[in-house]
Amino acid sequence: MLLDSFLIRAALAGLGVALAAGPLGCFVVWRRMAYFSDATAHASILGVALAVAVDAPVFGGALVVALLMALAVSTLADRGTASDTILGVTAHAALALGLVTASLLPNVRIDLMGYLFGDILSVTKADLALVWIGALVVAGLLTWRWSALLTATLGADLSRAAGIDPKREQLFLTIALAVVVACGIKVVGALLIGALLLIPAATARPFCRTPERMAGLAALIGMVCAALGVVGSLYVDTPVGPSIVSIAFGFFVLSRLWSPRLR
């Protein structure tokens, strides 16, 4: 069968994560949530360690802890704590706690390098199904809430005037972010999923005049980077996750060189 090839599974997993990360990354750029996504992603390592400790699905553990971390950061920020401070503290603390927890597990070995930087070539059919279910959930959530999310992004006062609760829309973004992190941890790893959210959206921004076009172009750029990263890593024998992000960075540099000519 087609899915029996590890290369096909890897490519499809990368495409699925990029499809969800591209449009969501646009809100990360617009709302300046780069550090917020990093804190959520780093927390997923703690979720992996706890899931292994209780013999639970790794995807579920990463999803639950990433969601809890995102909600905790949002709550602390609303109570007046400086956002950059709380994000810096939680991001590093969550990663450290995850690594410590993994080292304390008796008779259990966790491939930390795989979860930190991705191990897309070991994606199974079950992993692939979870990735695409998560990607479709995020895509559906963003499509459903698109107008309200854009209004809330423009400003809290404007959203309230339009009858939209900005905290509710922030919750939807938090859920979507946690799902993408849980899906992407096997593809590019906890340390690089933030880059897959940020770089394609930042690359697409100079070439688009509407939010919808930026979301579509960001998804396309992410999917192209995922496909090139998987194929290119086989030829030059490099890690797939870092290869995907490196190619995305190359596109970002080219976009910055080309965008002044468009203006």
PDB file of C-alpha atoms in Angstrom:
ATOM      1  CA  MET A   1       0.000   0.000   0.000  1.00  0.00           C
ATOM      2  CA  LEU A   2       0.978   3.628  -0.468  1.00  0.00           C
ATOM      3  CA  LEU A   3       1.192   4.313   3.269  1.00  0.00           C
ATOM      4  CA  ASP A   4       3.560   1.392   3.787  1.00  0.00           C
ATOM      5  CA  SER A   5       6.399   3.652   2.596  1.00  0.00           C
ATOM      6  CA  PHE A   6       7.952   5.560   5.501  1.00  0.00           C
ATOM      7  CA  LEU A   7       8.836   8.385   3.101  1.00  0.00           C
ATOM      8  CA  ILE A   8       5.204   8.842   2.028  1.00  0.00           C
ATOM      9  CA  ARG A   9       4.055   8.810   5.668  1.00  0.00           C
ATOM     10  CA  ALA A  10       6.712  11.385   6.573  1.00  0.00           C
ATOM     11  CA  ALA A  11       5.741  13.669   3.697  1.00  0.00           C
ATOM     12  CA  LEU A  12       2.028  13.433   4.504  1.00  0.00           C
ATOM     13  CA  ALA A  13       2.690  14.134   8.192  1.00  0.00           C
ATOM     14  CA  GLY A  14       4.712  17.209   7.316  1.00  0.00           C
ATOM     15  CA  LEU A  15       2.010  18.443   4.946  1.00  0.00           C
ATOM     16  CA  GLY A  16      -0.679  17.950   7.585  1.00  0.00           C
ATOM     17  CA  VAL A  17       1.152  19.923  10.266  1.00  0.00           C
ATOM     18  CA  ALA A  18       2.049  22.694   7.811  1.00  0.00           C
ATOM     19  CA  LEU A  19      -1.562  22.951   6.652  1.00  0.00           C
ATOM     20  CA  ALA A  20      -2.676  23.745  10.201  1.00  0.00           C
ATOM     21  CA  ALA A  21       0.387  25.711  11.292  1.00  0.00           C
ATOM     22  CA  GLY A  22       0.319  28.170   8.371  1.00  0.00           C
ATOM     23  CA  PRO A  23      -3.036  29.897   9.039  1.00  0.00           C
ATOM     24  CA  LEU A  24      -2.607  29.641  12.811  1.00  0.00           C
ATOM     25  CA  GLY A  25       0.850  31.148  12.484  1.00  0.00           C
ATOM     26  CA  CYS A  26      -0.725  34.245  10.945  1.00  0.00           C
ATOM     27  CA  PHE A  27      -2.450  34.947  14.259  1.00  0.00           C
ATOM     28  CA  VAL A  28       0.850  34.271  16.034  1.00  0.00           C
ATOM     29  CA  VAL A  29       2.406  37.012  13.873  1.00  0.00           C
ATOM     30  CA  TRP A  30      -0.493  39.450  14.105  1.00  0.00           C
ATOM     31  CA  ARG A  31      -0.837  39.087  17.882  1.00  0.00           C
ATOM     32  CA  ARG A  32       2.931  38.910  18.520  1.00  0.00           C
ATOM     33  CA  MET A  33       2.530  35.506  20.195  1.00  0.00           C
ATOM     34  CA  ALA A  34       5.874  33.992  19.187  1.00  0.00           C
ATOM     35  CA  TYR A  35       7.049  33.484  22.769  1.00  0.00           C
ATOM     36  CA  PHE A  36       3.603  32.237  23.747  1.00  0.00           C
ATOM     37  CA  SER A  37       3.842  29.452  21.155  1.00  0.00           C
ATOM     38  CA  ASP A  38       7.351  28.571  22.332  1.00  0.00           C
ATOM     39  CA  ALA A  39       6.207  28.251  25.950  1.00  0.00           C
ATOM     40  CA  THR A  40       3.358  25.983  24.880  1.00  0.00           C
ATOM     41  CA  ALA A  41       5.664  23.849  22.735  1.00  0.00           C
ATOM     42  CA  HIS A  42       8.289  23.465  25.462  1.00  0.00           C
ATOM     43  CA  ALA A  43       5.606  22.328  27.897  1.00  0.00           C
ATOM     44  CA  SER A  44       4.763  19.438  25.580  1.00  0.00           C
ATOM     45  CA  ILE A  45       7.998  17.687  26.615  1.00  0.00           C
ATOM     46  CA  LEU A  46       6.651  17.511  30.162  1.00  0.00           C
ATOM     47  CA  GLY A  47       3.457  16.048  28.718  1.00  0.00           C
ATOM     48  CA  VAL A  48       5.445  13.393  26.861  1.00  0.00           C
ATOM     49  CA  ALA A  49       7.316  12.390  30.027  1.00  0.00           C
ATOM     50  CA  LEU A  50       4.132  12.201  32.123  1.00  0.00           C
ATOM     51  CA  ALA A  51       2.330  10.202  29.419  1.00  0.00           C
ATOM     52  CA  VAL A  52       5.147   7.660  29.286  1.00  0.00           C
ATOM     53  CA  ALA A  53       5.202   7.459  33.098  1.00  0.00           C
ATOM     54  CA  VAL A  54       1.526   6.473  33.274  1.00  0.00           C
ATOM     55  CA  ASP A  55       1.557   4.463  30.031  1.00  0.00           C
ATOM     56  CA  ALA A  56      -0.803   6.878  28.284  1.00  0.00           C
ATOM     57  CA  PRO A  57      -0.755   8.010  24.627  1.00  0.00           C
ATOM     58  CA  VAL A  58       2.065  10.484  24.035  1.00  0.00           C
ATOM     59  CA  PHE A  59      -0.146  12.629  21.814  1.00  0.00           C
ATOM     60  CA  GLY A  60      -2.718  12.982  24.589  1.00  0.00           C
ATOM     61  CA  GLY A  61      -0.115  13.849  27.208  1.00  0.00           C
ATOM     62  CA  ALA A  62       1.490  16.498  25.016  1.00  0.00           C
ATOM     63  CA  LEU A  63      -1.909  17.970  24.122  1.00  0.00           C
ATOM     64  CA  VAL A  64      -3.175  18.197  27.704  1.00  0.00           C
ATOM     65  CA  VAL A  65      -0.014  19.722  29.183  1.00  0.00           C
ATOM     66  CA  ALA A  66       0.425  22.145  26.273  1.00  0.00           C
ATOM     67  CA  LEU A  67      -3.163  23.294  26.720  1.00  0.00           C
ATOM     68  CA  LEU A  68      -2.747  23.682  30.488  1.00  0.00           C
ATOM     69  CA  MET A  69       0.447  25.686  29.987  1.00  0.00           C
ATOM     70  CA  ALA A  70      -1.200  27.983  27.456  1.00  0.00           C
ATOM     71  CA  LEU A  71      -4.161  28.569  29.773  1.00  0.00           C
ATOM     72  CA  ALA A  72      -1.845  29.231  32.730  1.00  0.00           C
ATOM     73  CA  VAL A  73       0.187  31.780  30.780  1.00  0.00           C
ATOM     74  CA  SER A  74      -2.969  33.547  29.600  1.00  0.00           C
ATOM     75  CA  THR A  75      -4.331  33.677  33.161  1.00  0.00           C
ATOM     76  CA  LEU A  76      -1.112  35.057  34.641  1.00  0.00           C
ATOM     77  CA  ALA A  77      -0.835  37.673  31.901  1.00  0.00           C
ATOM     78  CA  ASP A  78      -4.417  38.821  32.580  1.00  0.00           C
ATOM     79  CA  ARG A  79      -3.534  39.327  36.261  1.00  0.00           C
ATOM     80  CA  GLY A  80      -0.919  41.915  35.482  1.00  0.00           C
ATOM     81  CA  THR A  81       2.284  39.892  35.301  1.00  0.00           C
ATOM     82  CA  ALA A  82       4.574  41.170  32.547  1.00  0.00           C
ATOM     83  CA  SER A  83       3.935  38.948  29.533  1.00  0.00           C
ATOM     84  CA  ASP A  84       7.566  38.674  28.394  1.00  0.00           C
ATOM     85  CA  THR A  85       8.646  37.766  31.930  1.00  0.00           C
ATOM     86  CA  ILE A  86       6.021  35.093  32.493  1.00  0.00           C
ATOM     87  CA  LEU A  87       6.592  33.630  29.023  1.00  0.00           C
ATOM     88  CA  GLY A  88      10.334  33.429  29.576  1.00  0.00           C
ATOM     89  CA  VAL A  89       9.933  31.808  32.979  1.00  0.00           C
ATOM     90  CA  THR A  90       7.299  29.269  31.922  1.00  0.00           C
ATOM     91  CA  ALA A  91       8.994  28.327  28.652  1.00  0.00           C
ATOM     92  CA  HIS A  92      12.304  27.433  30.249  1.00  0.00           C
ATOM     93  CA  ALA A  93      10.787  25.967  33.412  1.00  0.00           C
ATOM     94  CA  ALA A  94       8.456  23.675  31.477  1.00  0.00           C
ATOM     95  CA  LEU A  95      11.280  22.384  29.298  1.00  0.00           C
ATOM     96  CA  ALA A  96      13.528  21.811  32.325  1.00  0.00           C
ATOM     97  CA  LEU A  97      10.766  20.022  34.253  1.00  0.00           C
ATOM     98  CA  GLY A  98      10.072  17.805  31.267  1.00  0.00           C
ATOM     99  CA  LEU A  99      13.714  16.798  30.896  1.00  0.00           C
ATOM    100  CA  VAL A 100      14.076  16.169  34.637  1.00  0.00           C
ATOM    101  CA  THR A 101      10.894  14.098  34.729  1.00  0.00           C
ATOM    102  CA  ALA A 102      12.071  12.028  31.761  1.00  0.00           C
ATOM    103  CA  SER A 103      15.410  11.331  33.460  1.00  0.00           C
ATOM    104  CA  LEU A 104      13.690  10.138  36.664  1.00  0.00           C
ATOM    105  CA  LEU A 105      11.482   7.534  34.999  1.00  0.00           C
ATOM    106  CA  PRO A 106      12.680   4.075  36.125  1.00  0.00           C
ATOM    107  CA  ASN A 107      13.362   1.481  33.419  1.00  0.00           C
ATOM    108  CA  VAL A 108      11.962   3.744  30.719  1.00  0.00           C
ATOM    109  CA  ARG A 109      13.940   5.211  27.856  1.00  0.00           C
ATOM    110  CA  ILE A 110      12.572   8.228  26.016  1.00  0.00           C
ATOM    111  CA  ASP A 111      14.022   9.395  22.722  1.00  0.00           C
ATOM    112  CA  LEU A 112      14.419  12.992  23.853  1.00  0.00           C
ATOM    113  CA  MET A 113      16.234  14.013  20.666  1.00  0.00           C
ATOM    114  CA  GLY A 114      13.286  12.778  18.649  1.00  0.00           C
ATOM    115  CA  TYR A 115      10.790  14.775  20.690  1.00  0.00           C
ATOM    116  CA  LEU A 116      12.999  17.870  20.867  1.00  0.00           C
ATOM    117  CA  PHE A 117      13.896  18.023  17.155  1.00  0.00           C
ATOM    118  CA  GLY A 118      11.366  15.693  15.577  1.00  0.00           C
ATOM    119  CA  ASP A 119      11.529  12.151  14.222  1.00  0.00           C
ATOM    120  CA  ILE A 120       9.243  12.339  11.226  1.00  0.00           C
ATOM    121  CA  LEU A 121      10.683   9.261   9.518  1.00  0.00           C
ATOM    122  CA  SER A 122       9.347   7.077  12.345  1.00  0.00           C
ATOM    123  CA  VAL A 123       5.762   8.297  11.929  1.00  0.00           C
ATOM    124  CA  THR A 124       3.327   5.376  11.945  1.00  0.00           C
ATOM    125  CA  LYS A 125      -0.076   5.121  10.291  1.00  0.00           C
ATOM    126  CA  ALA A 126      -1.690   5.863  13.655  1.00  0.00           C
ATOM    127  CA  ASP A 127       0.510   8.954  14.084  1.00  0.00           C
ATOM    128  CA  LEU A 128      -0.415  10.067  10.580  1.00  0.00           C
ATOM    129  CA  ALA A 129      -4.111   9.709  11.332  1.00  0.00           C
ATOM    130  CA  LEU A 130      -3.744  11.800  14.513  1.00  0.00           C
ATOM    131  CA  VAL A 131      -1.797  14.491  12.651  1.00  0.00           C
ATOM    132  CA  TRP A 132      -4.447  14.866   9.959  1.00  0.00           C
ATOM    133  CA  ILE A 133      -7.356  14.709  12.400  1.00  0.00           C
ATOM    134  CA  GLY A 134      -5.669  17.452  14.435  1.00  0.00           C
ATOM    135  CA  ALA A 135      -4.937  19.488  11.301  1.00  0.00           C
ATOM    136  CA  LEU A 136      -8.551  19.265  10.142  1.00  0.00           C
ATOM    137  CA  VAL A 137      -9.806  20.191  13.626  1.00  0.00           C
ATOM    138  CA  VAL A 138      -7.599  23.297  13.660  1.00  0.00           C
ATOM    139  CA  ALA A 139      -8.549  24.232  10.087  1.00  0.00           C
ATOM    140  CA  GLY A 140     -12.233  23.819  10.908  1.00  0.00           C
ATOM    141  CA  LEU A 141     -11.926  25.827  14.125  1.00  0.00           C
ATOM    142  CA  LEU A 142     -10.150  28.696  12.358  1.00  0.00           C
ATOM    143  CA  THR A 143     -12.689  28.679   9.515  1.00  0.00           C
ATOM    144  CA  TRP A 144     -15.578  28.720  11.978  1.00  0.00           C
ATOM    145  CA  ARG A 145     -14.171  31.548  14.101  1.00  0.00           C
ATOM    146  CA  TRP A 146     -12.267  33.434  11.387  1.00  0.00           C
ATOM    147  CA  SER A 147     -14.243  36.680  11.414  1.00  0.00           C
ATOM    148  CA  ALA A 148     -14.463  36.836  15.206  1.00  0.00           C
ATOM    149  CA  LEU A 149     -10.766  36.027  15.606  1.00  0.00           C
ATOM    150  CA  LEU A 150      -9.804  38.793  13.183  1.00  0.00           C
ATOM    151  CA  THR A 151     -11.998  41.302  15.015  1.00  0.00           C
ATOM    152  CA  ALA A 152     -10.533  40.322  18.389  1.00  0.00           C
ATOM    153  CA  THR A 153      -7.035  40.587  16.926  1.00  0.00           C
ATOM    154  CA  LEU A 154      -7.683  44.185  15.858  1.00  0.00           C
ATOM    155  CA  GLY A 155      -8.465  45.195  19.435  1.00  0.00           C
ATOM    156  CA  ALA A 156     -10.360  44.195  22.558  1.00  0.00           C
ATOM    157  CA  ASP A 157     -12.529  47.336  22.550  1.00  0.00           C
ATOM    158  CA  LEU A 158     -13.508  46.853  18.919  1.00  0.00           C
ATOM    159  CA  SER A 159     -14.415  43.211  19.512  1.00  0.00           C
ATOM    160  CA  ARG A 160     -16.563  44.070  22.536  1.00  0.00           C
ATOM    161  CA  ALA A 161     -18.340  46.746  20.503  1.00  0.00           C
ATOM    162  CA  ALA A 162     -19.094  44.057  17.913  1.00  0.00           C
ATOM    163  CA  GLY A 163     -20.475  41.761  20.613  1.00  0.00           C
ATOM    164  CA  ILE A 164     -17.447  39.433  20.587  1.00  0.00           C
ATOM    165  CA  ASP A 165     -15.729  38.275  23.766  1.00  0.00           C
ATOM    166  CA  PRO A 166     -11.951  38.630  23.180  1.00  0.00           C
ATOM    167  CA  LYS A 167     -11.132  36.168  25.981  1.00  0.00           C
ATOM    168  CA  ARG A 168     -13.297  33.526  24.323  1.00  0.00           C
ATOM    169  CA  GLU A 169     -11.480  34.011  21.024  1.00  0.00           C
ATOM    170  CA  GLN A 170      -8.157  33.806  22.855  1.00  0.00           C
ATOM    171  CA  LEU A 171      -9.326  30.464  24.267  1.00  0.00           C
ATOM    172  CA  PHE A 172     -10.052  29.169  20.759  1.00  0.00           C
ATOM    173  CA  LEU A 173      -6.571  30.200  19.636  1.00  0.00           C
ATOM    174  CA  THR A 174      -5.072  28.545  22.707  1.00  0.00           C
ATOM    175  CA  ILE A 175      -6.839  25.261  21.935  1.00  0.00           C
ATOM    176  CA  ALA A 176      -5.751  25.391  18.294  1.00  0.00           C
ATOM    177  CA  LEU A 177      -2.167  26.120  19.305  1.00  0.00           C
ATOM    178  CA  ALA A 178      -2.089  23.185  21.729  1.00  0.00           C
ATOM    179  CA  VAL A 179      -3.419  20.830  19.032  1.00  0.00           C
ATOM    180  CA  VAL A 180      -0.797  21.966  16.510  1.00  0.00           C
ATOM    181  CA  VAL A 181       1.976  21.546  19.080  1.00  0.00           C
ATOM    182  CA  ALA A 182       0.798  18.025  19.916  1.00  0.00           C
ATOM    183  CA  CYS A 183       0.604  17.146  16.219  1.00  0.00           C
ATOM    184  CA  GLY A 184       3.944  18.715  15.340  1.00  0.00           C
ATOM    185  CA  ILE A 185       6.083  17.305  18.137  1.00  0.00           C
ATOM    186  CA  LYS A 186       6.755  14.136  16.117  1.00  0.00           C
ATOM    187  CA  VAL A 187       7.355  16.092  12.892  1.00  0.00           C
ATOM    188  CA  VAL A 188       9.688  18.963  13.793  1.00  0.00           C
ATOM    189  CA  GLY A 189       9.987  18.594  17.578  1.00  0.00           C
ATOM    190  CA  ALA A 190       9.095  20.781  20.540  1.00  0.00           C
ATOM    191  CA  LEU A 191      11.989  23.169  19.968  1.00  0.00           C
ATOM    192  CA  LEU A 192      11.149  23.831  16.311  1.00  0.00           C
ATOM    193  CA  ILE A 193       7.348  23.758  16.074  1.00  0.00           C
ATOM    194  CA  GLY A 194       7.298  27.444  16.988  1.00  0.00           C
ATOM    195  CA  ALA A 195       9.447  28.154  13.937  1.00  0.00           C
ATOM    196  CA  LEU A 196       7.010  26.280  11.679  1.00  0.00           C
ATOM    197  CA  LEU A 197       4.219  28.452  13.051  1.00  0.00           C
ATOM    198  CA  LEU A 198       6.098  31.730  12.717  1.00  0.00           C
ATOM    199  CA  ILE A 199       8.346  31.593   9.642  1.00  0.00           C
ATOM    200  CA  PRO A 200       5.837  30.696   6.863  1.00  0.00           C
ATOM    201  CA  ALA A 201       3.415  33.367   8.104  1.00  0.00           C
ATOM    202  CA  ALA A 202       6.176  35.982   8.326  1.00  0.00           C
ATOM    203  CA  THR A 203       7.349  34.970   4.836  1.00  0.00           C
ATOM    204  CA  ALA A 204       3.877  35.364   3.342  1.00  0.00           C
ATOM    205  CA  ARG A 205       3.099  38.704   4.975  1.00  0.00           C
ATOM    206  CA  PRO A 206       4.778  41.104   2.455  1.00  0.00           C
ATOM    207  CA  PHE A 207       3.017  39.495  -0.505  1.00  0.00           C
ATOM    208  CA  CYS A 208      -0.590  39.612   0.714  1.00  0.00           C
ATOM    209  CA  ARG A 209      -3.122  42.402   1.025  1.00  0.00           C
ATOM    210  CA  THR A 210      -5.812  40.437   2.847  1.00  0.00           C
ATOM    211  CA  PRO A 211      -5.711  38.149   5.897  1.00  0.00           C
ATOM    212  CA  GLU A 212      -7.254  35.300   3.914  1.00  0.00           C
ATOM    213  CA  ARG A 213      -4.552  35.412   1.249  1.00  0.00           C
ATOM    214  CA  MET A 214      -1.847  35.539   3.892  1.00  0.00           C
ATOM    215  CA  ALA A 215      -3.285  32.468   5.631  1.00  0.00           C
ATOM    216  CA  GLY A 216      -3.506  30.555   2.368  1.00  0.00           C
ATOM    217  CA  LEU A 217      -0.007  31.517   1.250  1.00  0.00           C
ATOM    218  CA  ALA A 218       1.454  30.693   4.673  1.00  0.00           C
ATOM    219  CA  ALA A 219      -0.095  27.216   4.509  1.00  0.00           C
ATOM    220  CA  LEU A 220       1.276  26.732   0.975  1.00  0.00           C
ATOM    221  CA  ILE A 221       4.771  27.868   1.959  1.00  0.00           C
ATOM    222  CA  GLY A 222       4.753  25.580   4.987  1.00  0.00           C
ATOM    223  CA  MET A 223       3.663  22.595   2.908  1.00  0.00           C
ATOM    224  CA  VAL A 224       6.331  23.253   0.273  1.00  0.00           C
ATOM    225  CA  CYS A 225       8.981  23.527   2.996  1.00  0.00           C
ATOM    226  CA  ALA A 226       7.785  20.268   4.564  1.00  0.00           C
ATOM    227  CA  ALA A 227       7.952  18.399   1.263  1.00  0.00           C
ATOM    228  CA  LEU A 228      11.362  19.825   0.335  1.00  0.00           C
ATOM    229  CA  GLY A 229      12.691  19.154   3.827  1.00  0.00           C
ATOM    230  CA  VAL A 230      11.699  15.488   3.741  1.00  0.00           C
ATOM    231  CA  VAL A 231      13.115  14.874   0.255  1.00  0.00           C
ATOM    232  CA  GLY A 232      16.200  17.031   0.734  1.00  0.00           C
ATOM    233  CA  SER A 233      17.158  15.403   4.019  1.00  0.00           C
ATOM    234  CA  LEU A 234      17.383  12.026   2.289  1.00  0.00           C
ATOM    235  CA  TYR A 235      19.832  13.350  -0.286  1.00  0.00           C
ATOM    236  CA  VAL A 236      22.128  15.240   2.093  1.00  0.00           C
ATOM    237  CA  ASP A 237      21.567  12.976   5.137  1.00  0.00           C
ATOM    238  CA  THR A 238      20.414  15.681   7.569  1.00  0.00           C
ATOM    239  CA  PRO A 239      17.709  15.633  10.303  1.00  0.00           C
ATOM    240  CA  VAL A 240      14.314  16.162   8.709  1.00  0.00           C
ATOM    241  CA  GLY A 241      12.805  18.581  11.247  1.00  0.00           C
ATOM    242  CA  PRO A 242      15.720  21.030  11.223  1.00  0.00           C
ATOM    243  CA  SER A 243      15.885  20.683   7.434  1.00  0.00           C
ATOM    244  CA  ILE A 244      12.251  21.778   7.094  1.00  0.00           C
ATOM    245  CA  VAL A 245      12.838  24.816   9.300  1.00  0.00           C
ATOM    246  CA  SER A 246      16.088  25.683   7.485  1.00  0.00           C
ATOM    247  CA  ILE A 247      14.303  25.664   4.134  1.00  0.00           C
ATOM    248  CA  ALA A 248      11.550  27.822   5.609  1.00  0.00           C
ATOM    249  CA  PHE A 249      14.201  30.265   6.795  1.00  0.00           C
ATOM    250  CA  GLY A 250      15.643  30.336   3.275  1.00  0.00           C
ATOM    251  CA  PHE A 251      12.231  31.296   1.906  1.00  0.00           C
ATOM    252  CA  PHE A 252      11.951  33.991   4.585  1.00  0.00           C
ATOM    253  CA  VAL A 253      15.300  35.523   3.581  1.00  0.00           C
ATOM    254  CA  LEU A 254      14.296  35.480  -0.094  1.00  0.00           C
ATOM    255  CA  SER A 255      10.994  37.150   0.747  1.00  0.00           C
ATOM    256  CA  ARG A 256      12.796  39.960   2.552  1.00  0.00           C
ATOM    257  CA  LEU A 257      15.131  40.447  -0.394  1.00  0.00           C
ATOM    258  CA  TRP A 258      12.285  40.431  -2.881  1.00  0.00           C
ATOM    259  CA  SER A 259       9.602  42.409  -1.035  1.00  0.00           C
ATOM    260  CA  PRO A 260      11.264  45.871  -1.455  1.00  0.00           C
ATOM    261  CA  ARG A 261      11.019  45.401  -5.226  1.00  0.00           C
ATOM    262  CA  LEU A 262       7.303  44.740  -4.925  1.00  0.00           C
ATOM    263  CA  ARG A 263       6.846  47.983  -3.030  1.00  0.00           C
TER     264      ARG A 263
END
